[in-house]
PDB file of C-alpha atoms in Angstrom:
ATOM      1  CA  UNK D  28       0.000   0.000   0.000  1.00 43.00           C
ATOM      2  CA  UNK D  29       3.141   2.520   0.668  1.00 42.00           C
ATOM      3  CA  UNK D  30       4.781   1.693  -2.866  1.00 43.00           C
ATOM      4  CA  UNK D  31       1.130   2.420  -4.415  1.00 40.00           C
ATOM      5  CA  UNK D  32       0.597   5.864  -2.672  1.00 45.00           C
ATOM      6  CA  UNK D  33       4.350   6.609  -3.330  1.00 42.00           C
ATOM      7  CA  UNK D  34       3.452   5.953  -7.144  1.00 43.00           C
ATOM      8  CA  UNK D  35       0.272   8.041  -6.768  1.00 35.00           C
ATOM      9  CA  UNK D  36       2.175  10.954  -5.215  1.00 42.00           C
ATOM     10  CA  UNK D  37       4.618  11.006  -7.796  1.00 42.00           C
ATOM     11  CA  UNK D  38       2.037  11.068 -10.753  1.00 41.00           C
ATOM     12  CA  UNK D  39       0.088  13.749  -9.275  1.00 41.00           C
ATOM     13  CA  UNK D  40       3.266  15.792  -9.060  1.00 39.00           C
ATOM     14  CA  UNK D  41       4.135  15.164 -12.783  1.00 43.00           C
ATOM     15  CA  UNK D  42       0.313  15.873 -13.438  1.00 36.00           C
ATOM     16  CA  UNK D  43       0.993  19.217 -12.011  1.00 43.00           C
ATOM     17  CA  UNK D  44       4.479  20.033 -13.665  1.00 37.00           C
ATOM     18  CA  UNK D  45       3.060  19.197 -16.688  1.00 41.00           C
ATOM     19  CA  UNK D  46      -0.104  21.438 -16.200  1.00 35.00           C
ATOM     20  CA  UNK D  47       2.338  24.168 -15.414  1.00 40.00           C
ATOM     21  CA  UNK D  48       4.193  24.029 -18.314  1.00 37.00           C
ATOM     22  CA  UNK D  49       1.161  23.933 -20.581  1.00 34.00           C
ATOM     23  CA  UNK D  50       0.316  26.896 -18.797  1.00 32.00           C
ATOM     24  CA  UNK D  51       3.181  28.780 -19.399  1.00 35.00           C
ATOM     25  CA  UNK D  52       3.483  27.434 -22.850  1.00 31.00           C
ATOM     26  CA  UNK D  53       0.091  28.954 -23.681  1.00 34.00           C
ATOM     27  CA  UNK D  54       0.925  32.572 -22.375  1.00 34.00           C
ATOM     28  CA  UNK D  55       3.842  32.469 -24.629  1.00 36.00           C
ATOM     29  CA  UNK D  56       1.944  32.099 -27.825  1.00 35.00           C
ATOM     30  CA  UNK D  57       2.202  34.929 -30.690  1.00 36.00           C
ATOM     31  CA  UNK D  58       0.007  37.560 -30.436  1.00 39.00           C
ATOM     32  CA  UNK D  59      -2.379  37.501 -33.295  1.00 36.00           C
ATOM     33  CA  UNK D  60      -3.369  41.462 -33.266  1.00 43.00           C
ATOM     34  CA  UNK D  61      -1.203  43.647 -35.716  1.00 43.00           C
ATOM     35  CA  UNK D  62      -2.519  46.563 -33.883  1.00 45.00           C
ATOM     36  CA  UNK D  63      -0.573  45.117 -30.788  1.00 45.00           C
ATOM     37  CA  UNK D  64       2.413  47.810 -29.073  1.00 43.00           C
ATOM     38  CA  UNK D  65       5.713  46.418 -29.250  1.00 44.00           C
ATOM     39  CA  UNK D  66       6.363  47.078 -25.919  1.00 42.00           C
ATOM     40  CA  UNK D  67       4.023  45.602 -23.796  1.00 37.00           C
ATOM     41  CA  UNK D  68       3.087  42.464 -25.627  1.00 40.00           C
ATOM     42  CA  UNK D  69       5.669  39.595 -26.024  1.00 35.00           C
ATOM     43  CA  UNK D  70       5.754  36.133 -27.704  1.00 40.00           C
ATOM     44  CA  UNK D  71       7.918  33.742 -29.300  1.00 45.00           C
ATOM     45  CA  UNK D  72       8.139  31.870 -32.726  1.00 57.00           C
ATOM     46  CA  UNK D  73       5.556  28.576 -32.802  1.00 42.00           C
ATOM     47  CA  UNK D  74       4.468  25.969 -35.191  1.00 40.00           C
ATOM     48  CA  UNK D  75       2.162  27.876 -37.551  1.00 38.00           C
ATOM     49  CA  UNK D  76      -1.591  26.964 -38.077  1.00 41.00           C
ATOM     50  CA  UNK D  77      -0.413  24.639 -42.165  1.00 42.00           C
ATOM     51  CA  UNK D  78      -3.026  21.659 -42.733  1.00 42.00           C
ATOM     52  CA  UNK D  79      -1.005  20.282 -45.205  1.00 42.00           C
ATOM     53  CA  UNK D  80       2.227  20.637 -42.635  1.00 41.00           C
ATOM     54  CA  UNK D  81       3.568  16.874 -41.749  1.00 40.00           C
ATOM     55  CA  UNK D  82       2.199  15.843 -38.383  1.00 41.00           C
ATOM     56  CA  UNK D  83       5.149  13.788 -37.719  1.00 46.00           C
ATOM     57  CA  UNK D  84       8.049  15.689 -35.219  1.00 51.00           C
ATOM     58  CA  UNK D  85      11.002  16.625 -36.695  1.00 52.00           C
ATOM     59  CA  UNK D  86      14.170  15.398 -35.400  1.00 57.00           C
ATOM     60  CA  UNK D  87      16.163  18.318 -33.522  1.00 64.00           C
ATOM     61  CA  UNK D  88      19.078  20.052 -35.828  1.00 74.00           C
ATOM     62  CA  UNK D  89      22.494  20.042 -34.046  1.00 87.00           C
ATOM     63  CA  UNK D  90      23.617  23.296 -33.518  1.00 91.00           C
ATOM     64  CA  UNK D  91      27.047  25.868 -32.060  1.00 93.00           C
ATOM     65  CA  UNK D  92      27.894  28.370 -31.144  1.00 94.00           C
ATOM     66  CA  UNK D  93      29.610  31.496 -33.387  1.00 94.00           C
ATOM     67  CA  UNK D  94      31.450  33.783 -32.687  1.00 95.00           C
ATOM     68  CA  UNK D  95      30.555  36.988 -31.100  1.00 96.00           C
ATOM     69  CA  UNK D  96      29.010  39.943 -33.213  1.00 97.00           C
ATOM     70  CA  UNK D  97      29.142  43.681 -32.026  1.00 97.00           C
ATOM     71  CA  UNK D  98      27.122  46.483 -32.649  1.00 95.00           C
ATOM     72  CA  UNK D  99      28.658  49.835 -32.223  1.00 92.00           C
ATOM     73  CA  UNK D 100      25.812  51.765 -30.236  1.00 91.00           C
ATOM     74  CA  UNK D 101      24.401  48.100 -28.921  1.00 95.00           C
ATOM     75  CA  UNK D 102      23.694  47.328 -25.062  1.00 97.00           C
ATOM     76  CA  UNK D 103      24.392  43.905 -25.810  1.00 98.00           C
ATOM     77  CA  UNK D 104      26.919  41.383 -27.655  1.00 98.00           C
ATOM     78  CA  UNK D 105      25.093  39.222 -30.227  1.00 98.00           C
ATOM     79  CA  UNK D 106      26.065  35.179 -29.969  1.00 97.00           C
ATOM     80  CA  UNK D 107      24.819  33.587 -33.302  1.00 97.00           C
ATOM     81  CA  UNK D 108      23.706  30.013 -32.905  1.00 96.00           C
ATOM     82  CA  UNK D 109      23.939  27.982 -35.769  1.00 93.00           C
ATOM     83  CA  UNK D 110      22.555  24.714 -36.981  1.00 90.00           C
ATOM     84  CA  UNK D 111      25.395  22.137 -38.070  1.00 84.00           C
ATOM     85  CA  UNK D 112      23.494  20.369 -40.672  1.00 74.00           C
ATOM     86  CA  UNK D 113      21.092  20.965 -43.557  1.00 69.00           C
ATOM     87  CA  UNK D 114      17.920  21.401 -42.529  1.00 72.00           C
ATOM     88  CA  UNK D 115      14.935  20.855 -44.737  1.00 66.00           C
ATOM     89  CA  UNK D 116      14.936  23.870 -46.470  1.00 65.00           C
ATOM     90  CA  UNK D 117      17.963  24.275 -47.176  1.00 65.00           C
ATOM     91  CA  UNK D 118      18.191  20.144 -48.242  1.00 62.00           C
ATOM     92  CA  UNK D 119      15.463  21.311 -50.655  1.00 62.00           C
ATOM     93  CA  UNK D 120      16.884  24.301 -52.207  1.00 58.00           C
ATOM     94  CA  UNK D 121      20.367  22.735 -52.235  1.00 56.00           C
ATOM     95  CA  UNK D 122      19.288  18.887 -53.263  1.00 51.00           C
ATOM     96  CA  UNK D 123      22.339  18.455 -55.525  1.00 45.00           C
ATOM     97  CA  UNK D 124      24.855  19.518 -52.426  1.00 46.00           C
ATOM     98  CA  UNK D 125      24.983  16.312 -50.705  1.00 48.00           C
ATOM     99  CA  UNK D 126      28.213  17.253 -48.523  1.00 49.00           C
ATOM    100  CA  UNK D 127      28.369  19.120 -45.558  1.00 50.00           C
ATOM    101  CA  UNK D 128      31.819  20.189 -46.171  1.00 52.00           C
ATOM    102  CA  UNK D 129      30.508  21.907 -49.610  1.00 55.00           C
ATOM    103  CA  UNK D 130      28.249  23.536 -48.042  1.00 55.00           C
ATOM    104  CA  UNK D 131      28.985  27.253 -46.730  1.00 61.00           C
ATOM    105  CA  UNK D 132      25.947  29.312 -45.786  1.00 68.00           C
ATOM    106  CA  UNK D 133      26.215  33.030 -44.294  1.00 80.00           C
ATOM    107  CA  UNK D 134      26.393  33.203 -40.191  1.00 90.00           C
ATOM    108  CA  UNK D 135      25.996  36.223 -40.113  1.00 94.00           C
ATOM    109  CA  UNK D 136      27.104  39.393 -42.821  1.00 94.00           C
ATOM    110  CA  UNK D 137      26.494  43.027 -42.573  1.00 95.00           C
ATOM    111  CA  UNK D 138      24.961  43.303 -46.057  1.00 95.00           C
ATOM    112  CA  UNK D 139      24.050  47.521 -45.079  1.00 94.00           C
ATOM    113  CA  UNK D 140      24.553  49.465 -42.341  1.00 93.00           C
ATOM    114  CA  UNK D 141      22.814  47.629 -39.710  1.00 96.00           C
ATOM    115  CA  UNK D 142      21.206  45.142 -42.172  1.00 97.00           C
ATOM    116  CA  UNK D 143      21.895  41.435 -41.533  1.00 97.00           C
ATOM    117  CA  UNK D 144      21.871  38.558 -43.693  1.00 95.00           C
ATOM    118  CA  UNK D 145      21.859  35.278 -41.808  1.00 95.00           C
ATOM    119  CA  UNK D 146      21.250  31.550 -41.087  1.00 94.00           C
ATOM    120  CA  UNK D 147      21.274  31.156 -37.677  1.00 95.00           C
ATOM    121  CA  UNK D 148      18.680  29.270 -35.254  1.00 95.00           C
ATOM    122  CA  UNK D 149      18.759  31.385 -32.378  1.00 97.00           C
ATOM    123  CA  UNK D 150      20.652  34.455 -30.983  1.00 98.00           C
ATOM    124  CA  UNK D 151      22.233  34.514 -27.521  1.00 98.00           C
ATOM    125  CA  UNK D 152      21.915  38.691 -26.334  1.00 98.00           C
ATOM    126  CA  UNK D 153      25.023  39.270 -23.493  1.00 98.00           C
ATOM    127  CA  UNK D 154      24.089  42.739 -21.634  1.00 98.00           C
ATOM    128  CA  UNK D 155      27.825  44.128 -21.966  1.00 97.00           C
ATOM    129  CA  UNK D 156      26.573  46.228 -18.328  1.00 97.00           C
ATOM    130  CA  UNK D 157      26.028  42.978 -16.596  1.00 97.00           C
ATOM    131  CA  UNK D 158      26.906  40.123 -18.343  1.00 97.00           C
ATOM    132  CA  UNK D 159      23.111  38.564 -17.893  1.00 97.00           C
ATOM    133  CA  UNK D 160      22.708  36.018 -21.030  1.00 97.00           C
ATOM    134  CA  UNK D 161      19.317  35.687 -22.310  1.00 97.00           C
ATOM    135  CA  UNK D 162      18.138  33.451 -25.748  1.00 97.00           C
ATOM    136  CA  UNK D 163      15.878  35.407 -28.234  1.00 98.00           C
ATOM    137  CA  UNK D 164      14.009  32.128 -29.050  1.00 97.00           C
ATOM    138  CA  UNK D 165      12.452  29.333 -26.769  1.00 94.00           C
ATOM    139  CA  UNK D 166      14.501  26.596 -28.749  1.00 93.00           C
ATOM    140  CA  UNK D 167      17.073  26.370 -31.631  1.00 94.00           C
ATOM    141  CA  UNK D 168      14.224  25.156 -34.258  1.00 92.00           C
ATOM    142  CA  UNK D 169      13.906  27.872 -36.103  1.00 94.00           C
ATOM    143  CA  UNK D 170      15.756  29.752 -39.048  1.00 94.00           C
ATOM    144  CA  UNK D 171      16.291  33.286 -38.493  1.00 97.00           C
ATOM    145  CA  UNK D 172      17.337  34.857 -42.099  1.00 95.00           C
ATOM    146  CA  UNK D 173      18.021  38.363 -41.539  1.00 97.00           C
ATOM    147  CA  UNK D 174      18.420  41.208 -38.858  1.00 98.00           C
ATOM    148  CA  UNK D 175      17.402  45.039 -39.314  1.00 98.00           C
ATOM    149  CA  UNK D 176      17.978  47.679 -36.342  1.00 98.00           C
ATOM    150  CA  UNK D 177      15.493  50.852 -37.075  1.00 98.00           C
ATOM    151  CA  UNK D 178      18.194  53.974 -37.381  1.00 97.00           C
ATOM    152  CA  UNK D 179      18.733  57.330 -38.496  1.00 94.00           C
ATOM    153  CA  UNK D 180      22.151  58.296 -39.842  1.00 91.00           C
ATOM    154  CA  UNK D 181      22.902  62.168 -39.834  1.00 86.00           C
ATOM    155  CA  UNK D 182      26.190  64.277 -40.217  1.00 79.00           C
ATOM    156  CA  UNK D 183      27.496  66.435 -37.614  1.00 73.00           C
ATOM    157  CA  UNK D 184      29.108  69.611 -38.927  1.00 68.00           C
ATOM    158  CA  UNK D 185      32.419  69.963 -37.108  1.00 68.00           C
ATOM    159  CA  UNK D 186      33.264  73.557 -36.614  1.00 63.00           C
ATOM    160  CA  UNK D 187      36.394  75.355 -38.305  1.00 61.00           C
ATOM    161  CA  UNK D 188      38.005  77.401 -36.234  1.00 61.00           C
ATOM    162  CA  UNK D 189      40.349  79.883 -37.226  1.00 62.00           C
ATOM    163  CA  UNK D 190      43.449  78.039 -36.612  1.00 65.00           C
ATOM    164  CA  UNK D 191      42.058  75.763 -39.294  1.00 59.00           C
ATOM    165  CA  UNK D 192      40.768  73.421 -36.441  1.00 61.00           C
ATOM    166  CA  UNK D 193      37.598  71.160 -36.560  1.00 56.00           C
ATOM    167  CA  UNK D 194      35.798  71.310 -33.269  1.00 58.00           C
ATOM    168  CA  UNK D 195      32.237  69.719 -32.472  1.00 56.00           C
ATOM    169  CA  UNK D 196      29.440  71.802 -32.696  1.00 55.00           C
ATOM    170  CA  UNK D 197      26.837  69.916 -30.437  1.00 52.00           C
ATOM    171  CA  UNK D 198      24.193  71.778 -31.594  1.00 53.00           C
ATOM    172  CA  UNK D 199      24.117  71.611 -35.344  1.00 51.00           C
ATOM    173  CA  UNK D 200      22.828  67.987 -36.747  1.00 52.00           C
ATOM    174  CA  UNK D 201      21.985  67.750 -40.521  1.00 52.00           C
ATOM    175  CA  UNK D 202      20.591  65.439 -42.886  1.00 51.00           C
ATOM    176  CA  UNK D 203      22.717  63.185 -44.180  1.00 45.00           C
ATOM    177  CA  UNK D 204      21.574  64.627 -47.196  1.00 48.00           C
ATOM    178  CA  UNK D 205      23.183  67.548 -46.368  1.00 48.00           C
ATOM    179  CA  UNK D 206      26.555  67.270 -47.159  1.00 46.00           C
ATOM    180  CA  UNK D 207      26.709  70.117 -49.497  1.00 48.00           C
ATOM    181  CA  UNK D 208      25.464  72.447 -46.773  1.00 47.00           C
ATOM    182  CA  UNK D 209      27.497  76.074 -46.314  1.00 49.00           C
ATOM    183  CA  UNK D 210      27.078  78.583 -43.901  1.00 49.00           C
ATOM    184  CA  UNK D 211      29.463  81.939 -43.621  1.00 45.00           C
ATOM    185  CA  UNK D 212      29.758  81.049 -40.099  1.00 45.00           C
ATOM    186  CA  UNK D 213      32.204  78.057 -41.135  1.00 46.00           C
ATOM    187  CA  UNK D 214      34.786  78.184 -43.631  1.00 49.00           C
ATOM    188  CA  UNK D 215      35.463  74.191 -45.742  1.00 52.00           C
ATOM    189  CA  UNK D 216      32.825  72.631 -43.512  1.00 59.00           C
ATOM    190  CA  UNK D 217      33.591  68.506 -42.089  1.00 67.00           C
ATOM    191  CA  UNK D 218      31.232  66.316 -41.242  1.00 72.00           C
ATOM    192  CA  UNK D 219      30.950  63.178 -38.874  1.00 75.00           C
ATOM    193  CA  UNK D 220      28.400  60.985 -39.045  1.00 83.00           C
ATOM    194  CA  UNK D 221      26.045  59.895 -36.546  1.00 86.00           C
ATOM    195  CA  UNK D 222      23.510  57.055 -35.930  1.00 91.00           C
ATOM    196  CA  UNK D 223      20.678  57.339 -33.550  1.00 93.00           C
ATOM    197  CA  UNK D 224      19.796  53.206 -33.488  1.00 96.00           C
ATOM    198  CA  UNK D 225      16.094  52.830 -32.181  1.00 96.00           C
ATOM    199  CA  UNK D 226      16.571  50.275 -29.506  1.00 96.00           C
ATOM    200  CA  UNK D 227      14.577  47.372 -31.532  1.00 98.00           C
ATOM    201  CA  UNK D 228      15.350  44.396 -33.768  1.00 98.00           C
ATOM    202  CA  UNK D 229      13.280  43.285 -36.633  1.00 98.00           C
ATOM    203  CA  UNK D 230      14.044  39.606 -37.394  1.00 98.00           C
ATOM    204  CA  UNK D 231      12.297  37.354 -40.341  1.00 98.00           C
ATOM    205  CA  UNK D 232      12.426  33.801 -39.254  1.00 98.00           C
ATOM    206  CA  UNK D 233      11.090  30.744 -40.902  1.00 96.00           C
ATOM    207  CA  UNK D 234       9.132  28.639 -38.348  1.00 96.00           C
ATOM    208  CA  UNK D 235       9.343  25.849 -40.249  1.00 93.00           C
ATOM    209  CA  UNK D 236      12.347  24.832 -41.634  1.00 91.00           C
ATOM    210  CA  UNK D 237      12.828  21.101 -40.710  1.00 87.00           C
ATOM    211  CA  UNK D 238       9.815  20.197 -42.284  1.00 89.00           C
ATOM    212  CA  UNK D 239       9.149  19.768 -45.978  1.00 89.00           C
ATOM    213  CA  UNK D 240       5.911  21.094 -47.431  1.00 89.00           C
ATOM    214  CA  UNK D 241       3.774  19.051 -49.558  1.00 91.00           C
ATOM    215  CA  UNK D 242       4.086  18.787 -53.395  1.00 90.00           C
ATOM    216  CA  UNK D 243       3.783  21.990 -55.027  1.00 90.00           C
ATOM    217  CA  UNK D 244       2.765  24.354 -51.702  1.00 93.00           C
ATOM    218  CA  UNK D 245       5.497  26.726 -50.508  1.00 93.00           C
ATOM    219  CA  UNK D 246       3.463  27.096 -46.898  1.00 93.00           C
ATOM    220  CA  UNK D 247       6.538  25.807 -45.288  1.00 93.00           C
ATOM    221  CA  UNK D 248       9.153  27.755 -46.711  1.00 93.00           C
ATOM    222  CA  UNK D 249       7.640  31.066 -45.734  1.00 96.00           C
ATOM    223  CA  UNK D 250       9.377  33.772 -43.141  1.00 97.00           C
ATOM    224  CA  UNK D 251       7.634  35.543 -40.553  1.00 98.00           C
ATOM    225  CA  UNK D 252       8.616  38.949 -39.129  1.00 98.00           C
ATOM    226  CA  UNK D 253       9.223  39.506 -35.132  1.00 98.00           C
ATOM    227  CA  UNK D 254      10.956  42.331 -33.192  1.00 98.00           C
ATOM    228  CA  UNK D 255      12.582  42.633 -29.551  1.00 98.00           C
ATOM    229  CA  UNK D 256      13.588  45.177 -28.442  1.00 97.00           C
ATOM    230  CA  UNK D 257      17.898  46.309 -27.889  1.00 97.00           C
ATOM    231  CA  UNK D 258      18.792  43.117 -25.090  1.00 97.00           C
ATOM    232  CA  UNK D 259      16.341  40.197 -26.405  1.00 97.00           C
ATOM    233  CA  UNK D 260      13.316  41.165 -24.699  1.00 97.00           C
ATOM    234  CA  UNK D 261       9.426  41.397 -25.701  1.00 96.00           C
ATOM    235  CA  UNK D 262       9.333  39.474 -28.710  1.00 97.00           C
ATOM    236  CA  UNK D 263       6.564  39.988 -30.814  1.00 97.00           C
ATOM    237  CA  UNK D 264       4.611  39.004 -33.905  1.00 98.00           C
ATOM    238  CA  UNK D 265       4.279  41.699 -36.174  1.00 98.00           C
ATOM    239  CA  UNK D 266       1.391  40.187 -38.146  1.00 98.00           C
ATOM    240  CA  UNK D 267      -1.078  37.216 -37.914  1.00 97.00           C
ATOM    241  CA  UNK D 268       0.083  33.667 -38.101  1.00 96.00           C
ATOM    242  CA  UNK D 269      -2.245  33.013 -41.363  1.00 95.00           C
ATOM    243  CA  UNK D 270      -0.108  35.664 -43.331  1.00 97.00           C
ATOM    244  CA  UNK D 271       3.763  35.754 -44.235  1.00 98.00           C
ATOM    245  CA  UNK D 272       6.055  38.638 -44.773  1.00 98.00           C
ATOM    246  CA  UNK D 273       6.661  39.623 -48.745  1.00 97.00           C
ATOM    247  CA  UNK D 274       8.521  42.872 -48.579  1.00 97.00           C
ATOM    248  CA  UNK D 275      10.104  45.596 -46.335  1.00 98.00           C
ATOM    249  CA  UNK D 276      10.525  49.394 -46.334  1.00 98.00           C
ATOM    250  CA  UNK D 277      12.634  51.722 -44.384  1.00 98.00           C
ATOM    251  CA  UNK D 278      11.657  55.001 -44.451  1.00 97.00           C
ATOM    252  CA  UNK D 279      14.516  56.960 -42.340  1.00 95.00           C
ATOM    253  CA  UNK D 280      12.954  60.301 -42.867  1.00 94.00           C
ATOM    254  CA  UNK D 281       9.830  59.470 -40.694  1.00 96.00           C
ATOM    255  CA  UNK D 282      11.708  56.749 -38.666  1.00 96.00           C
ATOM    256  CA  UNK D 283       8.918  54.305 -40.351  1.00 98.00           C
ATOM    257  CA  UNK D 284       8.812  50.598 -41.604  1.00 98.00           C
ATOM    258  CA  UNK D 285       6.549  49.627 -43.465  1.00 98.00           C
ATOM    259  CA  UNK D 286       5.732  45.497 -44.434  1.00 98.00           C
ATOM    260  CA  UNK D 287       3.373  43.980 -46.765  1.00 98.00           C
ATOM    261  CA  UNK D 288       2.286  40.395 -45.809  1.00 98.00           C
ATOM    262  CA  UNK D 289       0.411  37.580 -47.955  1.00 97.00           C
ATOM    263  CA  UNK D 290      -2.161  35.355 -46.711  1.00 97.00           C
ATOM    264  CA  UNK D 291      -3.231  31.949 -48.297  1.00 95.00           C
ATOM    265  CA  UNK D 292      -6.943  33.499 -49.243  1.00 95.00           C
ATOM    266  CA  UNK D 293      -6.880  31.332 -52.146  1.00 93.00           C
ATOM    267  CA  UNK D 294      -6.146  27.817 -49.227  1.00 91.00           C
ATOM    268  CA  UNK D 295      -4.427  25.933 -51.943  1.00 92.00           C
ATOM    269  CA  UNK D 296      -1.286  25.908 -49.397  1.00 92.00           C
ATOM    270  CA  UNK D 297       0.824  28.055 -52.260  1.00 93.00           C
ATOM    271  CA  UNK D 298       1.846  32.020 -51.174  1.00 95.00           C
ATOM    272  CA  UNK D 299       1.814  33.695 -54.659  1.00 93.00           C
ATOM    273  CA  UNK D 300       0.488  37.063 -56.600  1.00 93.00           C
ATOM    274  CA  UNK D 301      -3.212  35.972 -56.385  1.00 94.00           C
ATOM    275  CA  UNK D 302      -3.223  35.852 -52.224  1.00 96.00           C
ATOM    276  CA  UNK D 303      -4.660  38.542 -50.650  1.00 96.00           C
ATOM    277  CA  UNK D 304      -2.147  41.368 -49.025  1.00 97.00           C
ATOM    278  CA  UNK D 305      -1.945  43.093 -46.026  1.00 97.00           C
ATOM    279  CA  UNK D 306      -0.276  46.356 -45.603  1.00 98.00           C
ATOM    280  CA  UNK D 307       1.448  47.575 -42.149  1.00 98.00           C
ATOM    281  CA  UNK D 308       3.186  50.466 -40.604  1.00 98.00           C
ATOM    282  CA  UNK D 309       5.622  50.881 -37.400  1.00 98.00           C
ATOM    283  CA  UNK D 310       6.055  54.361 -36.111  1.00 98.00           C
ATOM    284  CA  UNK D 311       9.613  54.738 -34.622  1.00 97.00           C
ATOM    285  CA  UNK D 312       9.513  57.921 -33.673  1.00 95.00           C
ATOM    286  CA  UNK D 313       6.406  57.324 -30.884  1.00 94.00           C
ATOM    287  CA  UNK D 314       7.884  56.004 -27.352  1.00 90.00           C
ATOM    288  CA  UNK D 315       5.886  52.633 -28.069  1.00 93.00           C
ATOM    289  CA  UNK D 316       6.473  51.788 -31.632  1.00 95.00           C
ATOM    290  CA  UNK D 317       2.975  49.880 -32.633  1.00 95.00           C
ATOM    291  CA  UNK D 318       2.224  47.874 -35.545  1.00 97.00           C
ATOM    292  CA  UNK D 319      -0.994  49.224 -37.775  1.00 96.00           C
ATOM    293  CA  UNK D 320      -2.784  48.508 -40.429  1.00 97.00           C
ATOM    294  CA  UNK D 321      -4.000  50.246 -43.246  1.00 94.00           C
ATOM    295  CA  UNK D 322      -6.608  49.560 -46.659  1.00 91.00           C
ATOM    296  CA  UNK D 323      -6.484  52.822 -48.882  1.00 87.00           C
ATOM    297  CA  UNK D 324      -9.082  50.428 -51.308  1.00 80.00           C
ATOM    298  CA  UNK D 325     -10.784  49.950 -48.444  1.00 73.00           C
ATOM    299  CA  UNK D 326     -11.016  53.056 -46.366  1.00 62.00           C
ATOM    300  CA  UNK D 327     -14.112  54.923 -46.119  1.00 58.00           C
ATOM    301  CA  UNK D 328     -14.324  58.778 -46.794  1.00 52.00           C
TER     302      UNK D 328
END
């Protein structure tokens, strides 16, 4: 009778573990509201809502660790996790590699100023002020393909004095624009540049990318978008899990981004030019950048 209640006891406490995690599981789900503010609603990457996805589990990709990336102007130090073998994207778009030594994707590149090409599966954020590590993603099953940081660049005019010295004139920031700009008050005007960075990270990530879609359908292969903000925090889902990100624009002028999604509208489980889009906006320059939507076609007067 002691072994059976010892049994029972332990089962209810794995009952209750388990219910736990389920329960934390479920608050971390991705907010399906684009009109959601960046900084008070968080989430991480899940298994999208794809009836023709493969029920069957994928088997985990290994993964390492890279080395280190810096930011000038970042709060933290960026520690790219990669996976060590093909997954199933990139089996499928590289089915004629069939070595692991040929194959040489991008970590992680600088392709603009802070613009990021990469193929990593998860990003460790190191606060540089106290050395607090913190993952971006719950797990390493994911794909992230490219990095953008929301900045503005402008130049500085460095006052000439008249010993022929350039001295910082705190005061006076142009428009990069600008560089052409005279005033009688300096003589041969220099410049130095500076970038305000916006404390956020937009990320497009393919939630899928050990699994193969079915023949024909391009569900699988689709990237989402997400942002946290400077140190890994408050991820969020910038759109719906039904749609998938098509293009970006930066707009530095009005420290804007703008994103146009497509949905399946069609449900034949193929993303192309007859799905329905979705357009979207993120305001930088407000203190809590928010995601909206807008239909000119539709809009009433």
């Amino acid at each position: 009778m002691t072994h059976y209640n010892k049994n029972l006891a332990k089962s209810a406490l794995s009952f209750g573990i388990s219910l736990a995690a389920m329960l934390m599981l479920s608050a971390c789900q991705p907010n399906n509201n684009p009109d959601a503010t960046a900084e008070t609603q968080t989430s991480n990457p899940n298994q999208t809502d794809n009836s023709d996805a493969s029920t069957a589990t994928p088997a985990p990709i290994a993964t390492q660790i890279e080395f280190p990336h810096y930011i000038k102007g970042w709060p933290t130090l960026l520690h790219p996790i990669s996976p060590l073998s093909l997954t199933a994207e990139q089996d499928e778009s590289l089915s004629s590699i069939k070595s692991r030594d040929k194959w040489q994707p991008t970590i992680f590149a600088e392709t603009e100023p802070y613009t990021y090409q990469t193929y990593i599966s998860n990003i460790v954020f190191e606060d540089l002020a106290t050395g607090v590590e913190k993952k971006l993603l719950v797990d390493d099953s994911f794909i992230i393909r490219s990095i953008f940081i929301p900045h503005v660049t402008k130049k500085r005019i460095l006052k000439i004095n008249s010993n022929g010295d350039a001295i910082v004139d705190a005061n006076i920031v142009t428009d990069i624009e600008s560089d052409n700009a005279t005033d009688e008050v300096y003589r041969t005007p220099r410049f130095e540049t500076v970038n305000t960075l916006f404390k956020h990270a937009i990320y497009h990530i393919n939630e899928t990318p050990n699994q193969k879609d079915a023949k024909d359908k391009n569900l699988l292969k689709q990237q989402a978008l997400y942002m946290s903000d400077d140190k890994g925090d408050k991820l969020l889902k910038l759109h719906p899990d039904n749609e998938f990100i098509q293009t970006t624009k930066w707009l530095p002028q009005l420290s804007r981004y703008y994103f146009i999604t497509r949905s399946d509208s069609d449900g034949n489980g193929l993303i192309d030019d007859k799905d329905q889009t979705h357009n979207y906006q993120i305001d930088f320059s407000k203190s809590t950048p928010a995601v909206k939507g807008y239909d000119f076609e539709n809009s009433s007067d």
